[in-house]
mmCIF file of C-alpha atoms and ligand atoms in Angstrom:
data_model
loop_
_atom_site.group_PDB
_atom_site.id
_atom_site.type_symbol
_atom_site.label_atom_id
_atom_site.label_comp_id
_atom_site.label_asym_id
_atom_site.label_seq_id
_atom_site.Cartn_x
_atom_site.Cartn_y
_atom_site.Cartn_z
ATOM 1 C CA UNK Y 35 -15.429 15.532 -0.120
ATOM 2 C CA UNK Y 36 -14.582 19.180 -1.128
ATOM 3 C CA UNK Y 37 -11.734 20.870 0.460
ATOM 4 C CA UNK Y 38 -10.872 24.455 1.073
ATOM 5 C CA UNK Y 39 -7.095 23.563 2.160
ATOM 6 C CA UNK Y 40 -4.316 21.403 1.217
ATOM 7 C CA UNK Y 41 -1.065 20.628 1.991
ATOM 8 C CA UNK Y 42 1.526 21.427 -0.255
ATOM 9 C CA UNK Y 43 4.626 19.407 0.243
ATOM 10 C CA UNK Y 44 7.956 19.515 -1.730
ATOM 11 C CA UNK Y 45 11.494 19.046 -0.783
ATOM 12 C CA UNK Y 46 10.592 17.831 2.776
ATOM 13 C CA UNK Y 47 8.763 21.187 2.821
ATOM 14 C CA UNK Y 48 5.202 21.711 4.342
ATOM 15 C CA UNK Y 49 3.069 24.393 3.302
ATOM 16 C CA UNK Y 50 -0.683 24.709 3.951
ATOM 17 C CA UNK Y 51 -2.581 26.201 0.958
ATOM 18 C CA UNK Y 52 -6.026 27.858 0.482
ATOM 19 C CA UNK Y 53 -7.387 26.637 -2.764
ATOM 20 C CA UNK Y 54 -7.956 30.171 -4.016
ATOM 21 C CA UNK Y 55 -4.030 30.749 -3.387
ATOM 22 C CA UNK Y 56 -2.999 27.541 -5.794
ATOM 23 C CA UNK Y 57 -3.714 29.185 -9.221
ATOM 24 C CA UNK Y 58 -1.898 32.204 -8.413
ATOM 25 C CA UNK Y 59 1.118 30.519 -7.847
ATOM 26 C CA UNK Y 60 4.414 30.610 -10.165
ATOM 27 C CA UNK Y 61 5.142 26.989 -9.589
ATOM 28 C CA UNK Y 62 1.262 26.287 -10.078
ATOM 29 C CA UNK Y 63 2.203 22.644 -12.157
ATOM 30 C CA UNK Y 64 4.234 21.797 -9.072
ATOM 31 C CA UNK Y 65 2.016 22.593 -6.715
ATOM 32 C CA UNK Y 66 -0.931 20.784 -8.095
ATOM 33 C CA UNK Y 67 1.269 17.817 -8.327
ATOM 34 C CA UNK Y 68 2.007 17.727 -4.953
ATOM 35 C CA UNK Y 69 -0.830 18.476 -2.717
ATOM 36 C CA UNK Y 70 -2.377 16.529 0.197
ATOM 37 C CA UNK Y 71 -5.072 16.063 2.550
ATOM 38 C CA UNK Y 72 -4.651 18.446 5.529
ATOM 39 C CA UNK Y 73 -6.526 15.834 7.473
ATOM 40 C CA UNK Y 74 -4.901 14.327 11.115
ATOM 41 C CA UNK Y 75 -2.492 11.591 9.960
ATOM 42 C CA UNK Y 76 -3.436 11.544 6.387
ATOM 43 C CA UNK Y 77 -1.688 12.412 3.335
ATOM 44 C CA UNK Y 78 -3.804 11.200 0.835
ATOM 45 C CA UNK Y 79 -3.310 13.104 -2.422
ATOM 46 C CA UNK Y 80 -5.460 15.433 -3.614
ATOM 47 C CA UNK Y 81 -6.850 16.885 -7.180
ATOM 48 C CA UNK Y 82 -7.026 20.448 -8.006
ATOM 49 C CA UNK Y 83 -9.947 21.022 -10.372
ATOM 50 C CA UNK Y 84 -11.394 24.420 -12.042
ATOM 51 C CA UNK Y 85 -15.442 24.202 -12.505
ATOM 52 C CA UNK Y 86 -17.167 25.678 -15.176
ATOM 53 C CA UNK Y 87 -18.575 28.031 -13.090
ATOM 54 C CA UNK Y 88 -14.489 29.428 -12.978
ATOM 55 C CA UNK Y 89 -14.452 28.291 -9.164
ATOM 56 C CA UNK Y 90 -11.913 25.985 -8.038
ATOM 57 C CA UNK Y 91 -11.893 22.858 -5.748
ATOM 58 C CA UNK Y 92 -10.009 20.534 -4.439
ATOM 59 C CA UNK Y 93 -10.930 16.834 -4.012
ATOM 60 C CA UNK Y 94 -9.002 13.451 -3.157
ATOM 61 C CA UNK Y 95 -7.178 11.536 -5.746
ATOM 62 C CA UNK Y 96 -9.583 8.256 -6.612
ATOM 63 C CA UNK Y 97 -6.331 6.311 -6.027
ATOM 64 C CA UNK Y 98 -5.538 7.298 -2.382
ATOM 65 C CA UNK Y 99 -7.503 6.414 0.449
ATOM 66 C CA UNK Y 100 -7.749 8.941 3.321
ATOM 67 C CA UNK Y 101 -5.762 8.078 6.771
ATOM 68 C CA UNK Y 102 -7.875 6.034 9.713
ATOM 69 C CA UNK Y 103 -7.851 9.638 11.791
ATOM 70 C CA UNK Y 104 -8.856 12.238 8.597
ATOM 71 C CA UNK Y 105 -11.331 14.146 9.882
ATOM 72 C CA UNK Y 106 -12.296 14.291 6.013
ATOM 73 C CA UNK Y 107 -12.483 10.606 5.010
ATOM 74 C CA UNK Y 108 -16.340 10.722 5.700
ATOM 75 C CA UNK Y 109 -16.565 7.345 6.734
ATOM 76 C CA UNK Y 110 -19.348 7.906 9.269
ATOM 77 C CA UNK Y 111 -22.169 8.265 6.368
ATOM 78 C CA UNK Y 112 -21.113 4.644 5.556
ATOM 79 C CA UNK Y 113 -22.453 1.247 7.305
ATOM 80 C CA UNK Y 114 -20.697 -1.890 7.153
ATOM 81 C CA UNK Y 115 -22.782 -4.713 4.833
ATOM 82 C CA UNK Y 116 -24.664 -6.840 7.210
ATOM 83 C CA UNK Y 117 -22.275 -9.635 8.463
ATOM 84 C CA UNK Y 118 -24.615 -12.107 8.456
ATOM 85 C CA UNK Y 119 -24.156 -14.034 5.675
ATOM 86 C CA UNK Y 120 -20.477 -14.336 6.411
ATOM 87 C CA UNK Y 121 -18.698 -17.503 7.729
ATOM 88 C CA UNK Y 122 -15.103 -17.012 8.780
ATOM 89 C CA UNK Y 123 -12.122 -19.234 8.237
ATOM 90 C CA UNK Y 124 -8.662 -19.319 8.588
ATOM 91 C CA UNK Y 125 -6.971 -19.534 5.186
ATOM 92 C CA UNK Y 126 -4.117 -18.264 2.870
ATOM 93 C CA UNK Y 127 -4.313 -16.102 -0.067
ATOM 94 C CA UNK Y 128 -4.223 -17.251 -3.813
ATOM 95 C CA UNK Y 129 -1.396 -16.158 -5.895
ATOM 96 C CA UNK Y 130 -3.641 -14.565 -8.213
ATOM 97 C CA UNK Y 131 -4.937 -12.036 -4.734
ATOM 98 C CA UNK Y 132 -1.192 -11.354 -3.931
ATOM 99 C CA UNK Y 133 -0.360 -10.566 -7.414
ATOM 100 C CA UNK Y 134 -3.537 -8.081 -7.800
ATOM 101 C CA UNK Y 135 -2.833 -6.478 -4.290
ATOM 102 C CA UNK Y 136 0.925 -6.002 -4.939
ATOM 103 C CA UNK Y 137 0.122 -4.407 -8.440
ATOM 104 C CA UNK Y 138 -2.295 -1.719 -7.122
ATOM 105 C CA UNK Y 139 0.311 -1.098 -4.491
ATOM 106 C CA UNK Y 140 2.891 -0.506 -7.024
ATOM 107 C CA UNK Y 141 0.864 1.584 -8.966
ATOM 108 C CA UNK Y 142 -0.180 3.681 -6.056
ATOM 109 C CA UNK Y 143 3.305 4.168 -5.042
ATOM 110 C CA UNK Y 144 4.427 4.909 -8.442
ATOM 111 C CA UNK Y 145 1.978 7.792 -8.998
ATOM 112 C CA UNK Y 146 3.227 8.966 -5.472
ATOM 113 C CA UNK Y 147 6.567 9.157 -6.345
ATOM 114 C CA UNK Y 148 5.910 10.597 -10.150
ATOM 115 C CA UNK Y 149 2.832 12.522 -9.648
ATOM 116 C CA UNK Y 150 3.713 14.467 -12.913
ATOM 117 C CA UNK Y 151 2.721 11.392 -15.507
ATOM 118 C CA UNK Y 152 -0.931 11.269 -16.358
ATOM 119 C CA UNK Y 153 -2.034 7.522 -15.697
ATOM 120 C CA UNK Y 154 -5.029 5.722 -15.978
ATOM 121 C CA UNK Y 155 -6.073 5.914 -12.149
ATOM 122 C CA UNK Y 156 -8.919 3.575 -12.528
ATOM 123 C CA UNK Y 157 -6.398 0.521 -12.314
ATOM 124 C CA UNK Y 158 -4.611 1.664 -9.092
ATOM 125 C CA UNK Y 159 -7.886 2.307 -7.510
ATOM 126 C CA UNK Y 160 -8.065 1.026 -4.006
ATOM 127 C CA UNK Y 161 -11.318 -0.540 -2.664
ATOM 128 C CA UNK Y 162 -12.446 1.457 0.420
ATOM 129 C CA UNK Y 163 -12.792 -0.415 3.430
ATOM 130 C CA UNK Y 164 -16.315 0.137 4.177
ATOM 131 C CA UNK Y 165 -19.329 -0.700 1.813
ATOM 132 C CA UNK Y 166 -22.506 1.171 1.726
ATOM 133 C CA UNK Y 167 -25.274 -1.112 3.150
ATOM 134 C CA UNK Y 168 -27.461 -2.943 1.015
ATOM 135 C CA UNK Y 169 -31.452 -3.229 1.740
ATOM 136 C CA UNK Y 170 -31.903 -6.543 3.827
ATOM 137 C CA UNK Y 171 -33.784 -8.065 1.120
ATOM 138 C CA UNK Y 172 -31.013 -7.603 -1.318
ATOM 139 C CA UNK Y 173 -28.513 -9.619 0.659
ATOM 140 C CA UNK Y 174 -27.725 -12.527 -1.598
ATOM 141 C CA UNK Y 175 -28.285 -16.138 -0.634
ATOM 142 C CA UNK Y 176 -24.762 -17.634 -1.141
ATOM 143 C CA UNK Y 177 -22.774 -17.578 1.764
ATOM 144 C CA UNK Y 178 -19.586 -15.363 1.822
ATOM 145 C CA UNK Y 179 -16.400 -17.100 3.371
ATOM 146 C CA UNK Y 180 -14.702 -14.487 4.598
ATOM 147 C CA UNK Y 181 -10.792 -15.661 5.118
ATOM 148 C CA UNK Y 182 -8.857 -14.551 8.134
ATOM 149 C CA UNK Y 183 -5.082 -14.297 6.673
ATOM 150 C CA UNK Y 184 -3.349 -17.520 8.043
ATOM 151 C CA UNK Y 185 -0.082 -18.012 6.601
ATOM 152 C CA UNK Y 186 0.042 -21.562 7.820
ATOM 153 C CA UNK Y 187 -3.189 -22.388 6.338
ATOM 154 C CA UNK Y 188 -4.150 -23.732 3.179
ATOM 155 C CA UNK Y 189 -6.195 -21.883 0.386
ATOM 156 C CA UNK Y 190 -9.981 -21.929 1.398
ATOM 157 C CA UNK Y 191 -11.002 -22.588 -2.334
ATOM 158 C CA UNK Y 192 -9.199 -25.757 -2.283
ATOM 159 C CA UNK Y 193 -10.844 -26.850 1.045
ATOM 160 C CA UNK Y 194 -14.442 -25.959 0.317
ATOM 161 C CA UNK Y 195 -16.832 -28.190 -1.461
ATOM 162 C CA UNK Y 196 -20.272 -25.648 -2.060
ATOM 163 C CA UNK Y 197 -18.925 -23.891 -4.831
ATOM 164 C CA UNK Y 198 -21.826 -21.818 -4.742
ATOM 165 C CA UNK Y 199 -19.779 -19.790 -1.993
ATOM 166 C CA UNK Y 200 -18.324 -16.673 -2.823
ATOM 167 C CA UNK Y 201 -14.495 -16.337 -0.952
ATOM 168 C CA UNK Y 202 -13.765 -13.010 0.029
ATOM 169 C CA UNK Y 203 -10.000 -12.984 0.736
ATOM 170 C CA UNK Y 204 -8.813 -10.616 3.623
ATOM 171 C CA UNK Y 205 -8.128 -7.057 3.111
ATOM 172 C CA UNK Y 206 -4.831 -5.699 3.237
ATOM 173 C CA UNK Y 207 -5.280 -1.887 3.893
ATOM 174 C CA UNK Y 208 -3.165 0.530 1.409
ATOM 175 C CA UNK Y 209 -0.962 3.078 3.966
ATOM 176 C CA UNK Y 210 1.602 5.455 3.381
ATOM 177 C CA UNK Y 211 4.205 5.428 5.863
ATOM 178 C CA UNK Y 212 2.631 8.478 7.113
ATOM 179 C CA UNK Y 213 -0.870 7.398 7.593
ATOM 180 C CA UNK Y 214 0.197 4.051 9.653
ATOM 181 C CA UNK Y 215 -1.272 4.618 13.098
ATOM 182 C CA UNK Y 216 -1.964 2.720 16.383
ATOM 183 C CA UNK Y 217 -5.447 1.860 14.946
ATOM 184 C CA UNK Y 218 -3.799 -0.250 12.454
ATOM 185 C CA UNK Y 219 -2.516 -2.541 14.937
ATOM 186 C CA UNK Y 220 -3.029 -6.129 13.959
ATOM 187 C CA UNK Y 221 -4.244 -5.569 10.452
ATOM 188 C CA UNK Y 222 -2.992 -6.668 7.387
ATOM 189 C CA UNK Y 223 -1.723 -3.766 5.254
ATOM 190 C CA UNK Y 224 0.146 -2.762 2.393
ATOM 191 C CA UNK Y 225 2.909 -0.241 2.250
ATOM 192 C CA UNK Y 226 5.787 1.322 0.346
ATOM 193 C CA UNK Y 227 9.112 2.663 1.135
ATOM 194 C CA UNK Y 228 12.289 3.642 0.107
ATOM 195 C CA UNK Y 229 15.026 0.782 0.958
ATOM 196 C CA UNK Y 230 17.321 2.198 3.148
ATOM 197 C CA UNK Y 231 19.221 -0.833 4.443
ATOM 198 C CA UNK Y 232 19.121 -4.593 4.238
ATOM 199 C CA UNK Y 233 20.347 -7.151 7.130
ATOM 200 C CA UNK Y 234 20.440 -10.491 6.348
ATOM 201 C CA UNK Y 235 21.206 -12.934 9.330
ATOM 202 C CA UNK Y 236 24.037 -15.136 8.501
ATOM 203 C CA UNK Y 237 22.526 -17.815 9.536
ATOM 204 C CA UNK Y 238 19.876 -17.062 7.079
ATOM 205 C CA UNK Y 239 16.402 -17.435 9.243
ATOM 206 C CA UNK Y 240 15.889 -13.686 9.700
ATOM 207 C CA UNK Y 241 16.102 -10.481 7.918
ATOM 208 C CA UNK Y 242 15.482 -6.741 8.541
ATOM 209 C CA UNK Y 243 14.793 -4.077 5.824
ATOM 210 C CA UNK Y 244 14.960 -0.502 6.794
ATOM 211 C CA UNK Y 245 12.896 1.378 4.702
ATOM 212 C CA UNK Y 246 11.888 5.441 5.060
ATOM 213 C CA UNK Y 247 8.947 7.362 2.957
ATOM 214 C CA UNK Y 248 8.129 11.406 3.930
ATOM 215 C CA UNK Y 249 10.185 11.374 6.982
ATOM 216 C CA UNK Y 250 8.803 8.262 8.293
ATOM 217 C CA UNK Y 251 11.115 5.103 9.214
ATOM 218 C CA UNK Y 252 9.710 1.864 9.059
ATOM 219 C CA UNK Y 253 11.578 -1.601 9.730
ATOM 220 C CA UNK Y 254 10.261 -4.407 8.130
ATOM 221 C CA UNK Y 255 11.153 -7.804 9.969
ATOM 222 C CA UNK Y 256 11.284 -11.080 7.908
ATOM 223 C CA UNK Y 257 11.115 -13.782 10.497
ATOM 224 C CA UNK Y 258 11.402 -17.267 10.223
ATOM 225 C CA UNK Y 259 7.926 -18.134 8.915
ATOM 226 C CA UNK Y 260 9.211 -15.875 5.746
ATOM 227 C CA UNK Y 261 11.972 -18.374 5.079
ATOM 228 C CA UNK Y 262 10.293 -21.814 5.872
ATOM 229 C CA UNK Y 263 6.994 -21.029 6.404
ATOM 230 C CA UNK Y 264 5.697 -20.926 2.446
ATOM 231 C CA UNK Y 265 5.235 -23.835 0.190
ATOM 232 C CA UNK Y 266 5.305 -21.638 -2.826
ATOM 233 C CA UNK Y 267 8.202 -21.911 -5.079
ATOM 234 C CA UNK Y 268 11.525 -20.370 -3.654
ATOM 235 C CA UNK Y 269 13.875 -22.648 -1.571
ATOM 236 C CA UNK Y 270 15.217 -21.048 1.539
ATOM 237 C CA UNK Y 271 18.445 -20.766 0.167
ATOM 238 C CA UNK Y 272 17.325 -19.018 -2.755
ATOM 239 C CA UNK Y 273 15.520 -16.639 -0.600
ATOM 240 C CA UNK Y 274 18.769 -15.777 1.473
ATOM 241 C CA UNK Y 275 20.868 -15.603 -1.695
ATOM 242 C CA UNK Y 276 18.362 -12.959 -3.368
ATOM 243 C CA UNK Y 277 18.183 -11.158 -0.288
ATOM 244 C CA UNK Y 278 22.044 -10.561 0.057
ATOM 245 C CA UNK Y 279 22.095 -9.746 -3.598
ATOM 246 C CA UNK Y 280 19.613 -6.734 -2.996
ATOM 247 C CA UNK Y 281 21.642 -5.977 0.377
ATOM 248 C CA UNK Y 282 24.981 -5.790 -0.999
ATOM 249 C CA UNK Y 283 23.031 -3.481 -4.198
ATOM 250 C CA UNK Y 284 21.136 -1.155 -2.112
ATOM 251 C CA UNK Y 285 24.354 -0.681 -0.012
ATOM 252 C CA UNK Y 286 26.899 -0.254 -2.766
ATOM 253 C CA UNK Y 287 24.974 1.786 -5.803
ATOM 254 C CA UNK Y 288 23.194 4.902 -5.393
ATOM 255 C CA UNK Y 289 19.983 3.578 -7.490
ATOM 256 C CA UNK Y 290 17.243 4.080 -5.447
ATOM 257 C CA UNK Y 291 15.103 0.895 -4.908
ATOM 258 C CA UNK Y 292 11.352 1.287 -3.588
ATOM 259 C CA UNK Y 293 9.637 -1.865 -1.620
ATOM 260 C CA UNK Y 294 5.971 -2.469 -1.907
ATOM 261 C CA UNK Y 295 4.720 -5.036 0.483
ATOM 262 C CA UNK Y 296 1.990 -6.505 2.110
ATOM 263 C CA UNK Y 297 2.526 -7.233 5.733
ATOM 264 C CA UNK Y 298 1.072 -7.502 9.034
ATOM 265 C CA UNK Y 299 1.000 -5.195 12.174
ATOM 266 C CA UNK Y 300 1.455 -6.225 15.734
ATOM 267 C CA UNK Y 301 0.982 -3.300 17.890
ATOM 268 C CA UNK Y 302 1.850 -0.051 16.447
ATOM 269 C CA UNK Y 303 3.875 2.309 18.553
ATOM 270 C CA UNK Y 304 3.911 5.280 15.914
ATOM 271 C CA UNK Y 305 7.418 6.669 16.690
ATOM 272 C CA UNK Y 306 8.950 3.262 15.973
ATOM 273 C CA UNK Y 307 6.954 1.091 13.288
ATOM 274 C CA UNK Y 308 7.963 -2.415 13.010
ATOM 275 C CA UNK Y 309 5.843 -4.367 10.453
ATOM 276 C CA UNK Y 310 6.004 -8.169 9.607
ATOM 277 C CA UNK Y 311 6.581 -9.839 6.102
ATOM 278 C CA UNK Y 312 5.442 -13.302 6.057
ATOM 279 C CA UNK Y 313 5.596 -14.548 2.403
ATOM 280 C CA UNK Y 314 8.472 -14.231 -0.101
ATOM 281 C CA UNK Y 315 5.702 -14.089 -2.584
ATOM 282 C CA UNK Y 316 4.344 -10.356 -0.494
ATOM 283 C CA UNK Y 317 7.456 -8.609 -1.953
ATOM 284 C CA UNK Y 318 7.377 -5.889 -5.142
ATOM 285 C CA UNK Y 319 10.103 -3.673 -6.082
ATOM 286 C CA UNK Y 320 10.312 -0.229 -7.747
ATOM 287 C CA UNK Y 321 13.036 1.919 -9.185
ATOM 288 C CA UNK Y 322 12.734 5.953 -9.165
ATOM 289 C CA UNK Y 323 12.980 5.433 -13.055
ATOM 290 C CA UNK Y 324 9.898 3.257 -12.733
ATOM 291 C CA UNK Y 325 10.846 -0.263 -13.732
ATOM 292 C CA UNK Y 326 9.039 -2.862 -11.451
ATOM 293 C CA UNK Y 327 9.741 -5.784 -10.372
ATOM 294 C CA UNK Y 328 6.796 -7.883 -9.316
ATOM 295 C CA UNK Y 329 8.948 -10.209 -6.707
ATOM 296 C CA UNK Y 330 12.358 -10.716 -4.945
ATOM 297 C CA UNK Y 331 13.412 -13.341 -7.542
ATOM 298 C CA UNK Y 332 12.995 -10.978 -10.616
ATOM 299 C CA UNK Y 333 14.917 -8.223 -8.922
ATOM 300 C CA UNK Y 334 17.507 -10.261 -7.875
ATOM 301 C CA UNK Y 335 18.010 -11.486 -11.750
ATOM 302 C CA UNK Y 336 17.911 -8.346 -12.902
ATOM 303 C CA UNK Y 337 20.888 -6.868 -10.501
ATOM 304 C CA UNK Y 338 22.767 -10.105 -11.005
ATOM 305 C CA UNK Y 339 22.565 -9.644 -14.939
ATOM 306 C CA UNK Y 340 23.467 -5.959 -14.599
ATOM 307 C CA UNK Y 341 19.896 -5.046 -16.203
ATOM 308 C CA UNK Y 342 19.373 -2.997 -13.061
ATOM 309 C CA UNK Y 343 22.849 -0.865 -12.297
HETATM 310 ZN ZN1 LIG G 11 -7.777 12.960 4.624
#
């Protein structure tokens, strides 16, 4: 999809620019690093390109997805894959799957915060939510097990006996806070914010993380299931301790900490977005100077040992 116009966002100010205006700008470099899709509720990053003919054009950055409502998403041209061969089951997600999703999220947020750094964007490429329909005769015989995320269920891979089946773990859709809309209600999402404040319930069975990005506030709730539901590694006491360490750090130091997390939405009120984090493994962190921490444990240890100041 090519664009004639882009939204330039810098220091909280927005400006709608025509593609031909961009090249004439004195702050050309800064502009091309901070241009976004003009579509409704979108905010996907754009790339400014020069054709051999000397003409300029704008295209979507490969690491970004258009928002659900964006008129430039071009989704109508795509068809959903025939669902005949899918078997749906409830299940949890493998640690490998979680780590891959978190790393994708960290890479995209890092790129969003530091657009000036040239990166291999292929690594951060997010799969689109729809796939091109295959002709019917090419559909494989192997059944595909489509996993519906259920934090209380076990891993499907450990339950199935037919090793021929392909397990397709549930998608967690990447959304920048400004892209989250009512259409994301009841979906699994992946997003990133700057942490403003963390409140840990003193009895240790609840926590709230207040975050913000691009002027959009998000409240993340860590319900009891976060502390007790997970069979993986960290104990409840440790989780509470680590969250408290992070809460104090955010409160008392100017260092900016960003959260990248997988989460679940209930019914979304766009003016008051609340998302739920059900598993400690879903958390990852990033600092302004690009230090990445793939878990709550890692960032808590870094703070405690004063590696992170
Ligand atoms: Zn868009």
